[in-house]
């Protein structure tokens, strides 16, 4: 197969898999974007055959499209990673790219130990570089609540990890004798009149306050450290940021078949205002209640896996052509 053909296939269809603590998400991508998704519970006791049986009805219609396609896996559960790498390999015939902080094509990872950063967070950061202006805070609301901070480059510089809303609520219910579980929904008033209303208010409004507080604190720190501007400073910084963006190494999307270059990490500073992207299973619940979380990208992590896997495939194609 020619290098040109390999590069064309790398930019085309593929399979992205995100292995989380609670659920596993699969996404099939076509040349123009995400075609379909499927989710299953993330259980350690499932055999490879069981997993294949569960995903086959979803993947089978895409089988002709996936033959020879790229594939990528992000996993925060090491014990389950090989199972889903094998799954991706069996449907595409390609070696899956494993999302890692120390090998993230087109993304600078400016933290003390890049390899220790979860694959889902690296995928979110990569997606932010394509889906948003920078600097950007990604708010991922799932089993854990975590924020990824991405500055110009794009450069992942760290973030925040906190217990997820449901995780914290379950700990409260299991650790107390007289507090029964309640459904996660916004109560009519912050001031609860019954124990049930008090719990719902504390869980829901407490979560919104925590998320907004973290976003504001991180945004303030980015401005103080020179990664971002605010008000007049942000407006005056846009021109220089756009100039820097045009001079930086092209992404796989802009490179049109060439792998992204990453010669040296930029400082990641600009005069731009901070943007916010929200994703995760609980994003539809909380985003409508906060003016800070209005831009929701439901499958941002899968999008990031796809971006990185495509870039890795393009790099492999370029290497074969040398």
PDB file of C-alpha atoms in Angstrom:
ATOM      1  CA  UNK A   1       0.000   0.000   0.000  1.00  0.00           C
ATOM      2  CA  UNK A   2       1.389   3.445  -0.932  1.00  0.00           C
ATOM      3  CA  UNK A   3       2.166   6.063   1.686  1.00  0.00           C
ATOM      4  CA  UNK A   4      -0.393   8.366   0.026  1.00  0.00           C
ATOM      5  CA  UNK A   5      -3.110   5.736   0.380  1.00  0.00           C
ATOM      6  CA  UNK A   6      -2.192   5.071   4.024  1.00  0.00           C
ATOM      7  CA  UNK A   7      -2.361   8.812   4.744  1.00  0.00           C
ATOM      8  CA  UNK A   8      -5.754   9.080   3.048  1.00  0.00           C
ATOM      9  CA  UNK A   9      -7.126   6.190   5.113  1.00  0.00           C
ATOM     10  CA  UNK A  10      -5.724   7.742   8.313  1.00  0.00           C
ATOM     11  CA  UNK A  11      -7.769  10.883   7.652  1.00  0.00           C
ATOM     12  CA  UNK A  12     -10.876   8.804   6.964  1.00  0.00           C
ATOM     13  CA  UNK A  13     -13.028   6.355   8.960  1.00  0.00           C
ATOM     14  CA  UNK A  14     -12.014   4.889  12.287  1.00  0.00           C
ATOM     15  CA  UNK A  15     -12.981   3.558  15.704  1.00  0.00           C
ATOM     16  CA  UNK A  16     -12.470   5.361  19.041  1.00  0.00           C
ATOM     17  CA  UNK A  17     -12.932   3.635  22.414  1.00  0.00           C
ATOM     18  CA  UNK A  18     -12.977   5.350  25.812  1.00  0.00           C
ATOM     19  CA  UNK A  19     -12.636   2.922  28.747  1.00  0.00           C
ATOM     20  CA  UNK A  20     -13.841   4.618  31.930  1.00  0.00           C
ATOM     21  CA  UNK A  21     -14.357   3.486  35.497  1.00  0.00           C
ATOM     22  CA  UNK A  22     -18.129   3.233  35.095  1.00  0.00           C
ATOM     23  CA  UNK A  23     -18.802   2.938  31.365  1.00  0.00           C
ATOM     24  CA  UNK A  24     -17.075   2.183  28.081  1.00  0.00           C
ATOM     25  CA  UNK A  25     -17.938   4.365  25.083  1.00  0.00           C
ATOM     26  CA  UNK A  26     -17.357   3.414  21.448  1.00  0.00           C
ATOM     27  CA  UNK A  27     -17.539   5.864  18.567  1.00  0.00           C
ATOM     28  CA  UNK A  28     -17.412   5.142  14.846  1.00  0.00           C
ATOM     29  CA  UNK A  29     -16.100   8.017  12.730  1.00  0.00           C
ATOM     30  CA  UNK A  30     -16.517   8.643   9.026  1.00  0.00           C
ATOM     31  CA  UNK A  31     -14.552  11.114   6.894  1.00  0.00           C
ATOM     32  CA  UNK A  32     -16.899  13.910   7.992  1.00  0.00           C
ATOM     33  CA  UNK A  33     -17.274  13.146  11.685  1.00  0.00           C
ATOM     34  CA  UNK A  34     -18.951  10.936  14.257  1.00  0.00           C
ATOM     35  CA  UNK A  35     -21.429   8.436  12.788  1.00  0.00           C
ATOM     36  CA  UNK A  36     -22.631   6.612  15.903  1.00  0.00           C
ATOM     37  CA  UNK A  37     -21.885   5.766  19.528  1.00  0.00           C
ATOM     38  CA  UNK A  38     -22.474   2.829  21.843  1.00  0.00           C
ATOM     39  CA  UNK A  39     -22.036   2.452  25.606  1.00  0.00           C
ATOM     40  CA  UNK A  40     -21.764  -0.504  27.944  1.00  0.00           C
ATOM     41  CA  UNK A  41     -21.037  -0.904  31.641  1.00  0.00           C
ATOM     42  CA  UNK A  42     -17.331  -1.123  32.454  1.00  0.00           C
ATOM     43  CA  UNK A  43     -17.047  -4.457  34.280  1.00  0.00           C
ATOM     44  CA  UNK A  44     -13.841  -6.340  35.035  1.00  0.00           C
ATOM     45  CA  UNK A  45     -15.591  -9.731  35.087  1.00  0.00           C
ATOM     46  CA  UNK A  46     -16.675  -9.557  31.430  1.00  0.00           C
ATOM     47  CA  UNK A  47     -14.759 -11.869  29.106  1.00  0.00           C
ATOM     48  CA  UNK A  48     -13.507 -10.740  25.705  1.00  0.00           C
ATOM     49  CA  UNK A  49     -16.203 -12.901  24.076  1.00  0.00           C
ATOM     50  CA  UNK A  50     -18.919 -11.224  26.154  1.00  0.00           C
ATOM     51  CA  UNK A  51     -17.703  -7.790  25.131  1.00  0.00           C
ATOM     52  CA  UNK A  52     -17.611  -8.821  21.469  1.00  0.00           C
ATOM     53  CA  UNK A  53     -21.158 -10.123  21.735  1.00  0.00           C
ATOM     54  CA  UNK A  54     -22.395  -6.851  23.213  1.00  0.00           C
ATOM     55  CA  UNK A  55     -20.752  -4.545  20.671  1.00  0.00           C
ATOM     56  CA  UNK A  56     -21.276  -6.628  17.516  1.00  0.00           C
ATOM     57  CA  UNK A  57     -24.866  -5.433  16.828  1.00  0.00           C
ATOM     58  CA  UNK A  58     -23.579  -1.849  16.914  1.00  0.00           C
ATOM     59  CA  UNK A  59     -20.340  -2.348  14.957  1.00  0.00           C
ATOM     60  CA  UNK A  60     -21.462  -4.880  12.361  1.00  0.00           C
ATOM     61  CA  UNK A  61     -23.214  -2.351  10.075  1.00  0.00           C
ATOM     62  CA  UNK A  62     -19.961  -0.361  10.016  1.00  0.00           C
ATOM     63  CA  UNK A  63     -17.721  -3.377   9.297  1.00  0.00           C
ATOM     64  CA  UNK A  64     -16.965  -2.477   5.634  1.00  0.00           C
ATOM     65  CA  UNK A  65     -16.142   1.087   6.679  1.00  0.00           C
ATOM     66  CA  UNK A  66     -13.838  -0.010   9.513  1.00  0.00           C
ATOM     67  CA  UNK A  67     -11.799  -2.541   7.541  1.00  0.00           C
ATOM     68  CA  UNK A  68      -8.245  -1.167   7.520  1.00  0.00           C
ATOM     69  CA  UNK A  69      -9.294   2.007   9.368  1.00  0.00           C
ATOM     70  CA  UNK A  70      -7.432   3.749  12.171  1.00  0.00           C
ATOM     71  CA  UNK A  71      -8.379   2.995  15.781  1.00  0.00           C
ATOM     72  CA  UNK A  72      -7.626   4.582  19.137  1.00  0.00           C
ATOM     73  CA  UNK A  73      -8.173   3.622  22.782  1.00  0.00           C
ATOM     74  CA  UNK A  74      -8.109   5.791  25.916  1.00  0.00           C
ATOM     75  CA  UNK A  75      -8.338   3.938  29.213  1.00  0.00           C
ATOM     76  CA  UNK A  76      -8.222   4.832  32.897  1.00  0.00           C
ATOM     77  CA  UNK A  77      -8.553   1.154  33.885  1.00  0.00           C
ATOM     78  CA  UNK A  78      -5.255  -0.597  33.007  1.00  0.00           C
ATOM     79  CA  UNK A  79      -6.630  -4.093  33.706  1.00  0.00           C
ATOM     80  CA  UNK A  80      -9.265  -3.634  30.984  1.00  0.00           C
ATOM     81  CA  UNK A  81      -7.081  -1.905  28.406  1.00  0.00           C
ATOM     82  CA  UNK A  82      -5.776  -5.012  26.537  1.00  0.00           C
ATOM     83  CA  UNK A  83      -9.325  -6.320  26.087  1.00  0.00           C
ATOM     84  CA  UNK A  84     -10.441  -3.194  24.263  1.00  0.00           C
ATOM     85  CA  UNK A  85      -7.226  -2.889  22.288  1.00  0.00           C
ATOM     86  CA  UNK A  86      -7.909  -6.413  21.020  1.00  0.00           C
ATOM     87  CA  UNK A  87     -11.500  -5.426  20.240  1.00  0.00           C
ATOM     88  CA  UNK A  88     -10.358  -2.439  18.176  1.00  0.00           C
ATOM     89  CA  UNK A  89      -7.781  -4.582  16.381  1.00  0.00           C
ATOM     90  CA  UNK A  90     -10.350  -7.258  15.535  1.00  0.00           C
ATOM     91  CA  UNK A  91     -12.722  -4.790  13.834  1.00  0.00           C
ATOM     92  CA  UNK A  92     -10.178  -2.650  11.980  1.00  0.00           C
ATOM     93  CA  UNK A  93      -7.209  -4.929  11.368  1.00  0.00           C
ATOM     94  CA  UNK A  94      -5.032  -2.003  12.501  1.00  0.00           C
ATOM     95  CA  UNK A  95      -2.814  -1.618  15.541  1.00  0.00           C
ATOM     96  CA  UNK A  96      -4.686   0.632  17.990  1.00  0.00           C
ATOM     97  CA  UNK A  97      -3.131   3.872  19.151  1.00  0.00           C
ATOM     98  CA  UNK A  98      -3.205   4.044  22.969  1.00  0.00           C
ATOM     99  CA  UNK A  99      -3.740   7.601  24.201  1.00  0.00           C
ATOM    100  CA  UNK A 100      -0.864   8.593  26.488  1.00  0.00           C
ATOM    101  CA  UNK A 101       0.443  11.872  27.797  1.00  0.00           C
ATOM    102  CA  UNK A 102       3.981  11.023  26.730  1.00  0.00           C
ATOM    103  CA  UNK A 103       2.874  10.300  23.165  1.00  0.00           C
ATOM    104  CA  UNK A 104       0.170  12.747  22.160  1.00  0.00           C
ATOM    105  CA  UNK A 105       0.779  13.892  18.554  1.00  0.00           C
ATOM    106  CA  UNK A 106       0.147  17.589  18.041  1.00  0.00           C
ATOM    107  CA  UNK A 107      -0.380  18.280  21.760  1.00  0.00           C
ATOM    108  CA  UNK A 108       2.278  19.564  24.138  1.00  0.00           C
ATOM    109  CA  UNK A 109       1.895  18.080  27.634  1.00  0.00           C
ATOM    110  CA  UNK A 110       3.621  20.487  30.004  1.00  0.00           C
ATOM    111  CA  UNK A 111       3.354  18.700  33.375  1.00  0.00           C
ATOM    112  CA  UNK A 112       6.024  16.966  35.517  1.00  0.00           C
ATOM    113  CA  UNK A 113       4.946  13.421  34.551  1.00  0.00           C
ATOM    114  CA  UNK A 114       3.033  13.323  31.233  1.00  0.00           C
ATOM    115  CA  UNK A 115       2.735   9.515  31.301  1.00  0.00           C
ATOM    116  CA  UNK A 116       0.743   9.690  34.556  1.00  0.00           C
ATOM    117  CA  UNK A 117      -2.061  11.806  33.061  1.00  0.00           C
ATOM    118  CA  UNK A 118      -5.237   9.829  32.296  1.00  0.00           C
ATOM    119  CA  UNK A 119      -5.929   9.088  28.648  1.00  0.00           C
ATOM    120  CA  UNK A 120      -9.382  10.671  28.851  1.00  0.00           C
ATOM    121  CA  UNK A 121      -7.871  13.947  30.040  1.00  0.00           C
ATOM    122  CA  UNK A 122      -5.294  13.936  27.243  1.00  0.00           C
ATOM    123  CA  UNK A 123      -8.081  13.265  24.734  1.00  0.00           C
ATOM    124  CA  UNK A 124     -10.133  16.163  26.142  1.00  0.00           C
ATOM    125  CA  UNK A 125      -7.124  18.454  25.845  1.00  0.00           C
ATOM    126  CA  UNK A 126      -6.484  17.417  22.245  1.00  0.00           C
ATOM    127  CA  UNK A 127     -10.129  18.032  21.359  1.00  0.00           C
ATOM    128  CA  UNK A 128     -10.068  21.459  23.004  1.00  0.00           C
ATOM    129  CA  UNK A 129      -7.238  22.445  20.675  1.00  0.00           C
ATOM    130  CA  UNK A 130      -9.526  21.761  17.705  1.00  0.00           C
ATOM    131  CA  UNK A 131     -12.976  22.682  19.058  1.00  0.00           C
ATOM    132  CA  UNK A 132     -12.310  25.903  20.943  1.00  0.00           C
ATOM    133  CA  UNK A 133     -10.299  29.071  21.103  1.00  0.00           C
ATOM    134  CA  UNK A 134      -7.385  28.897  23.518  1.00  0.00           C
ATOM    135  CA  UNK A 135      -6.820  29.106  26.427  1.00  0.00           C
ATOM    136  CA  UNK A 136      -9.649  26.737  27.272  1.00  0.00           C
ATOM    137  CA  UNK A 137     -10.957  24.970  30.362  1.00  0.00           C
ATOM    138  CA  UNK A 138     -12.608  21.608  29.672  1.00  0.00           C
ATOM    139  CA  UNK A 139     -15.128  20.641  32.370  1.00  0.00           C
ATOM    140  CA  UNK A 140     -15.788  16.878  32.306  1.00  0.00           C
ATOM    141  CA  UNK A 141     -18.690  15.788  34.526  1.00  0.00           C
ATOM    142  CA  UNK A 142     -18.646  12.033  35.072  1.00  0.00           C
ATOM    143  CA  UNK A 143     -17.587   9.534  37.747  1.00  0.00           C
ATOM    144  CA  UNK A 144     -15.052  12.216  38.639  1.00  0.00           C
ATOM    145  CA  UNK A 145     -15.384  15.921  37.996  1.00  0.00           C
ATOM    146  CA  UNK A 146     -12.227  17.065  36.284  1.00  0.00           C
ATOM    147  CA  UNK A 147     -10.998  20.182  34.563  1.00  0.00           C
ATOM    148  CA  UNK A 148      -8.370  20.169  31.825  1.00  0.00           C
ATOM    149  CA  UNK A 149      -6.579  23.433  31.066  1.00  0.00           C
ATOM    150  CA  UNK A 150      -5.249  23.932  27.544  1.00  0.00           C
ATOM    151  CA  UNK A 151      -3.273  26.989  26.488  1.00  0.00           C
ATOM    152  CA  UNK A 152      -1.880  28.029  23.112  1.00  0.00           C
ATOM    153  CA  UNK A 153       0.241  25.479  21.333  1.00  0.00           C
ATOM    154  CA  UNK A 154      -2.026  23.634  22.109  1.00  0.00           C
ATOM    155  CA  UNK A 155      -0.470  22.890  25.486  1.00  0.00           C
ATOM    156  CA  UNK A 156      -2.010  20.896  28.342  1.00  0.00           C
ATOM    157  CA  UNK A 157      -0.744  22.481  31.568  1.00  0.00           C
ATOM    158  CA  UNK A 158      -2.759  20.636  34.237  1.00  0.00           C
ATOM    159  CA  UNK A 159      -6.157  20.965  35.852  1.00  0.00           C
ATOM    160  CA  UNK A 160      -8.340  19.809  38.735  1.00  0.00           C
ATOM    161  CA  UNK A 161      -9.785  16.433  39.783  1.00  0.00           C
ATOM    162  CA  UNK A 162     -12.645  16.177  42.297  1.00  0.00           C
ATOM    163  CA  UNK A 163     -15.204  13.511  43.226  1.00  0.00           C
ATOM    164  CA  UNK A 164     -18.022  13.331  40.701  1.00  0.00           C
ATOM    165  CA  UNK A 165     -21.485  14.494  41.725  1.00  0.00           C
ATOM    166  CA  UNK A 166     -22.980  10.988  41.783  1.00  0.00           C
ATOM    167  CA  UNK A 167     -19.852   9.558  43.422  1.00  0.00           C
ATOM    168  CA  UNK A 168     -20.019  12.097  46.255  1.00  0.00           C
ATOM    169  CA  UNK A 169     -23.765  11.573  46.703  1.00  0.00           C
ATOM    170  CA  UNK A 170     -23.369   7.788  46.912  1.00  0.00           C
ATOM    171  CA  UNK A 171     -20.674   8.208  49.569  1.00  0.00           C
ATOM    172  CA  UNK A 172     -23.080  10.376  51.576  1.00  0.00           C
ATOM    173  CA  UNK A 173     -25.914   7.857  51.350  1.00  0.00           C
ATOM    174  CA  UNK A 174     -23.776   4.818  52.203  1.00  0.00           C
ATOM    175  CA  UNK A 175     -22.006   6.598  55.053  1.00  0.00           C
ATOM    176  CA  UNK A 176     -25.124   7.749  56.899  1.00  0.00           C
ATOM    177  CA  UNK A 177     -27.850   5.745  58.613  1.00  0.00           C
ATOM    178  CA  UNK A 178     -30.893   7.977  58.089  1.00  0.00           C
ATOM    179  CA  UNK A 179     -30.289   9.652  54.732  1.00  0.00           C
ATOM    180  CA  UNK A 180     -31.992   7.782  51.900  1.00  0.00           C
ATOM    181  CA  UNK A 181     -30.886   8.147  48.292  1.00  0.00           C
ATOM    182  CA  UNK A 182     -32.698  10.766  46.214  1.00  0.00           C
ATOM    183  CA  UNK A 183     -32.871  11.329  42.464  1.00  0.00           C
ATOM    184  CA  UNK A 184     -30.468  13.842  40.961  1.00  0.00           C
ATOM    185  CA  UNK A 185     -32.669  16.756  39.918  1.00  0.00           C
ATOM    186  CA  UNK A 186     -32.872  20.468  40.635  1.00  0.00           C
ATOM    187  CA  UNK A 187     -35.278  21.302  43.477  1.00  0.00           C
ATOM    188  CA  UNK A 188     -37.640  24.234  43.128  1.00  0.00           C
ATOM    189  CA  UNK A 189     -35.869  26.200  45.881  1.00  0.00           C
ATOM    190  CA  UNK A 190     -32.376  26.248  47.366  1.00  0.00           C
ATOM    191  CA  UNK A 191     -33.920  26.274  50.831  1.00  0.00           C
ATOM    192  CA  UNK A 192     -35.225  22.749  51.402  1.00  0.00           C
ATOM    193  CA  UNK A 193     -38.244  22.137  53.632  1.00  0.00           C
ATOM    194  CA  UNK A 194     -37.978  18.355  53.869  1.00  0.00           C
ATOM    195  CA  UNK A 195     -34.978  16.056  54.228  1.00  0.00           C
ATOM    196  CA  UNK A 196     -35.435  14.981  50.615  1.00  0.00           C
ATOM    197  CA  UNK A 197     -35.492  18.585  49.380  1.00  0.00           C
ATOM    198  CA  UNK A 198     -32.489  19.462  51.551  1.00  0.00           C
ATOM    199  CA  UNK A 199     -30.500  16.580  50.072  1.00  0.00           C
ATOM    200  CA  UNK A 200     -31.445  17.462  46.505  1.00  0.00           C
ATOM    201  CA  UNK A 201     -30.540  21.095  47.078  1.00  0.00           C
ATOM    202  CA  UNK A 202     -27.215  20.268  48.688  1.00  0.00           C
ATOM    203  CA  UNK A 203     -26.246  17.795  45.982  1.00  0.00           C
ATOM    204  CA  UNK A 204     -27.453  19.805  42.988  1.00  0.00           C
ATOM    205  CA  UNK A 205     -26.769  23.403  43.994  1.00  0.00           C
ATOM    206  CA  UNK A 206     -23.624  22.346  45.835  1.00  0.00           C
ATOM    207  CA  UNK A 207     -22.303  20.750  42.647  1.00  0.00           C
ATOM    208  CA  UNK A 208     -23.085  23.830  40.550  1.00  0.00           C
ATOM    209  CA  UNK A 209     -21.367  26.067  43.115  1.00  0.00           C
ATOM    210  CA  UNK A 210     -18.312  23.784  43.201  1.00  0.00           C
ATOM    211  CA  UNK A 211     -17.991  23.624  39.418  1.00  0.00           C
ATOM    212  CA  UNK A 212     -18.464  27.369  38.936  1.00  0.00           C
ATOM    213  CA  UNK A 213     -16.072  28.112  41.791  1.00  0.00           C
ATOM    214  CA  UNK A 214     -13.370  25.913  40.265  1.00  0.00           C
ATOM    215  CA  UNK A 215     -13.817  27.410  36.800  1.00  0.00           C
ATOM    216  CA  UNK A 216     -13.595  30.956  38.164  1.00  0.00           C
ATOM    217  CA  UNK A 217     -10.555  30.133  40.313  1.00  0.00           C
ATOM    218  CA  UNK A 218      -8.704  28.482  37.425  1.00  0.00           C
ATOM    219  CA  UNK A 219      -9.615  31.320  35.059  1.00  0.00           C
ATOM    220  CA  UNK A 220      -8.339  33.885  37.578  1.00  0.00           C
ATOM    221  CA  UNK A 221      -5.070  31.990  37.945  1.00  0.00           C
ATOM    222  CA  UNK A 222      -4.607  31.794  34.177  1.00  0.00           C
ATOM    223  CA  UNK A 223      -4.948  35.571  33.932  1.00  0.00           C
ATOM    224  CA  UNK A 224      -2.589  36.152  36.869  1.00  0.00           C
ATOM    225  CA  UNK A 225       0.046  33.853  35.364  1.00  0.00           C
ATOM    226  CA  UNK A 226      -0.172  35.476  31.940  1.00  0.00           C
ATOM    227  CA  UNK A 227      -1.782  32.571  30.114  1.00  0.00           C
ATOM    228  CA  UNK A 228      -4.903  34.621  29.386  1.00  0.00           C
ATOM    229  CA  UNK A 229      -6.242  38.142  29.358  1.00  0.00           C
ATOM    230  CA  UNK A 230      -9.523  39.691  30.392  1.00  0.00           C
ATOM    231  CA  UNK A 231     -11.567  42.599  29.101  1.00  0.00           C
ATOM    232  CA  UNK A 232      -9.490  45.076  27.077  1.00  0.00           C
ATOM    233  CA  UNK A 233      -6.368  42.965  27.494  1.00  0.00           C
ATOM    234  CA  UNK A 234      -8.086  39.950  25.895  1.00  0.00           C
ATOM    235  CA  UNK A 235      -9.303  42.026  22.947  1.00  0.00           C
ATOM    236  CA  UNK A 236      -5.844  43.470  22.269  1.00  0.00           C
ATOM    237  CA  UNK A 237      -4.315  40.013  22.592  1.00  0.00           C
ATOM    238  CA  UNK A 238      -6.409  38.375  19.884  1.00  0.00           C
ATOM    239  CA  UNK A 239      -4.335  39.720  16.994  1.00  0.00           C
ATOM    240  CA  UNK A 240      -1.052  38.492  18.473  1.00  0.00           C
ATOM    241  CA  UNK A 241      -2.651  35.164  19.378  1.00  0.00           C
ATOM    242  CA  UNK A 242      -3.891  34.716  15.806  1.00  0.00           C
ATOM    243  CA  UNK A 243      -0.434  35.541  14.460  1.00  0.00           C
ATOM    244  CA  UNK A 244       1.162  33.037  16.839  1.00  0.00           C
ATOM    245  CA  UNK A 245      -1.426  30.457  15.843  1.00  0.00           C
ATOM    246  CA  UNK A 246      -0.576  30.850  12.152  1.00  0.00           C
ATOM    247  CA  UNK A 247       3.128  30.415  12.907  1.00  0.00           C
ATOM    248  CA  UNK A 248       2.815  27.358  15.136  1.00  0.00           C
ATOM    249  CA  UNK A 249       3.057  23.765  13.905  1.00  0.00           C
ATOM    250  CA  UNK A 250      -0.059  22.753  11.922  1.00  0.00           C
ATOM    251  CA  UNK A 251      -2.582  20.316  13.339  1.00  0.00           C
ATOM    252  CA  UNK A 252      -3.394  17.106  11.472  1.00  0.00           C
ATOM    253  CA  UNK A 253      -6.557  18.805  10.172  1.00  0.00           C
ATOM    254  CA  UNK A 254      -4.706  21.808   8.783  1.00  0.00           C
ATOM    255  CA  UNK A 255      -1.727  19.789   7.577  1.00  0.00           C
ATOM    256  CA  UNK A 256      -3.839  17.981   4.942  1.00  0.00           C
ATOM    257  CA  UNK A 257      -2.059  14.674   5.092  1.00  0.00           C
ATOM    258  CA  UNK A 258       1.131  15.759   6.849  1.00  0.00           C
ATOM    259  CA  UNK A 259       1.777  14.786  10.479  1.00  0.00           C
ATOM    260  CA  UNK A 260       1.705  17.575  13.035  1.00  0.00           C
ATOM    261  CA  UNK A 261       5.120  18.951  13.966  1.00  0.00           C
ATOM    262  CA  UNK A 262       6.186  19.368  17.560  1.00  0.00           C
ATOM    263  CA  UNK A 263       9.724  20.712  17.652  1.00  0.00           C
ATOM    264  CA  UNK A 264       9.624  22.566  20.952  1.00  0.00           C
ATOM    265  CA  UNK A 265       6.864  23.414  23.400  1.00  0.00           C
ATOM    266  CA  UNK A 266       5.676  27.039  23.333  1.00  0.00           C
ATOM    267  CA  UNK A 267       5.126  28.973  26.517  1.00  0.00           C
ATOM    268  CA  UNK A 268       1.376  28.813  25.925  1.00  0.00           C
ATOM    269  CA  UNK A 269       0.724  32.420  26.892  1.00  0.00           C
ATOM    270  CA  UNK A 270      -1.600  34.814  25.071  1.00  0.00           C
ATOM    271  CA  UNK A 271      -3.957  37.722  25.632  1.00  0.00           C
ATOM    272  CA  UNK A 272      -7.033  35.680  24.792  1.00  0.00           C
ATOM    273  CA  UNK A 273     -10.001  35.362  27.143  1.00  0.00           C
ATOM    274  CA  UNK A 274     -10.571  31.889  28.613  1.00  0.00           C
ATOM    275  CA  UNK A 275     -13.190  29.723  26.911  1.00  0.00           C
ATOM    276  CA  UNK A 276     -15.015  26.805  28.565  1.00  0.00           C
ATOM    277  CA  UNK A 277     -16.128  23.485  27.046  1.00  0.00           C
ATOM    278  CA  UNK A 278     -18.360  21.094  28.993  1.00  0.00           C
ATOM    279  CA  UNK A 279     -18.667  17.358  28.427  1.00  0.00           C
ATOM    280  CA  UNK A 280     -19.393  14.116  30.291  1.00  0.00           C
ATOM    281  CA  UNK A 281     -22.501  12.168  31.199  1.00  0.00           C
ATOM    282  CA  UNK A 282     -23.799  14.801  33.627  1.00  0.00           C
ATOM    283  CA  UNK A 283     -23.169  17.789  31.351  1.00  0.00           C
ATOM    284  CA  UNK A 284     -26.815  17.918  30.144  1.00  0.00           C
ATOM    285  CA  UNK A 285     -27.970  18.030  33.784  1.00  0.00           C
ATOM    286  CA  UNK A 286     -25.791  20.887  35.019  1.00  0.00           C
ATOM    287  CA  UNK A 287     -24.916  22.975  31.948  1.00  0.00           C
ATOM    288  CA  UNK A 288     -28.397  24.578  31.667  1.00  0.00           C
ATOM    289  CA  UNK A 289     -28.079  25.818  35.257  1.00  0.00           C
ATOM    290  CA  UNK A 290     -24.787  27.671  34.800  1.00  0.00           C
ATOM    291  CA  UNK A 291     -23.875  30.522  32.475  1.00  0.00           C
ATOM    292  CA  UNK A 292     -20.268  29.274  32.593  1.00  0.00           C
ATOM    293  CA  UNK A 293     -21.080  25.858  31.117  1.00  0.00           C
ATOM    294  CA  UNK A 294     -23.226  26.790  28.138  1.00  0.00           C
ATOM    295  CA  UNK A 295     -21.050  25.247  25.406  1.00  0.00           C
ATOM    296  CA  UNK A 296     -21.579  21.482  25.655  1.00  0.00           C
ATOM    297  CA  UNK A 297     -19.832  18.926  23.416  1.00  0.00           C
ATOM    298  CA  UNK A 298     -21.359  15.571  24.476  1.00  0.00           C
ATOM    299  CA  UNK A 299     -18.722  13.307  22.869  1.00  0.00           C
ATOM    300  CA  UNK A 300     -15.658  15.506  23.334  1.00  0.00           C
ATOM    301  CA  UNK A 301     -13.497  12.672  24.720  1.00  0.00           C
ATOM    302  CA  UNK A 302     -14.242  10.391  21.759  1.00  0.00           C
ATOM    303  CA  UNK A 303     -13.520  13.319  19.438  1.00  0.00           C
ATOM    304  CA  UNK A 304     -10.153  13.793  21.133  1.00  0.00           C
ATOM    305  CA  UNK A 305      -9.283  10.097  20.832  1.00  0.00           C
ATOM    306  CA  UNK A 306     -10.111  10.304  17.122  1.00  0.00           C
ATOM    307  CA  UNK A 307      -7.959  13.412  16.645  1.00  0.00           C
ATOM    308  CA  UNK A 308      -4.945  11.786  18.312  1.00  0.00           C
ATOM    309  CA  UNK A 309      -5.403   8.400  16.609  1.00  0.00           C
ATOM    310  CA  UNK A 310      -5.609  10.067  13.198  1.00  0.00           C
ATOM    311  CA  UNK A 311      -2.452  12.052  13.883  1.00  0.00           C
ATOM    312  CA  UNK A 312      -0.658   8.904  15.053  1.00  0.00           C
ATOM    313  CA  UNK A 313      -1.711   7.112  11.854  1.00  0.00           C
ATOM    314  CA  UNK A 314      -0.441  10.017   9.753  1.00  0.00           C
ATOM    315  CA  UNK A 315       2.877   9.952  11.612  1.00  0.00           C
ATOM    316  CA  UNK A 316       3.148   6.219  10.958  1.00  0.00           C
ATOM    317  CA  UNK A 317       2.428   6.792   7.267  1.00  0.00           C
ATOM    318  CA  UNK A 318       5.117   9.470   7.066  1.00  0.00           C
ATOM    319  CA  UNK A 319       7.632   7.186   8.804  1.00  0.00           C
ATOM    320  CA  UNK A 320       6.984   4.412   6.285  1.00  0.00           C
ATOM    321  CA  UNK A 321       7.650   6.850   3.466  1.00  0.00           C
ATOM    322  CA  UNK A 322      11.123   7.786   4.663  1.00  0.00           C
TER     323      UNK A 322
END
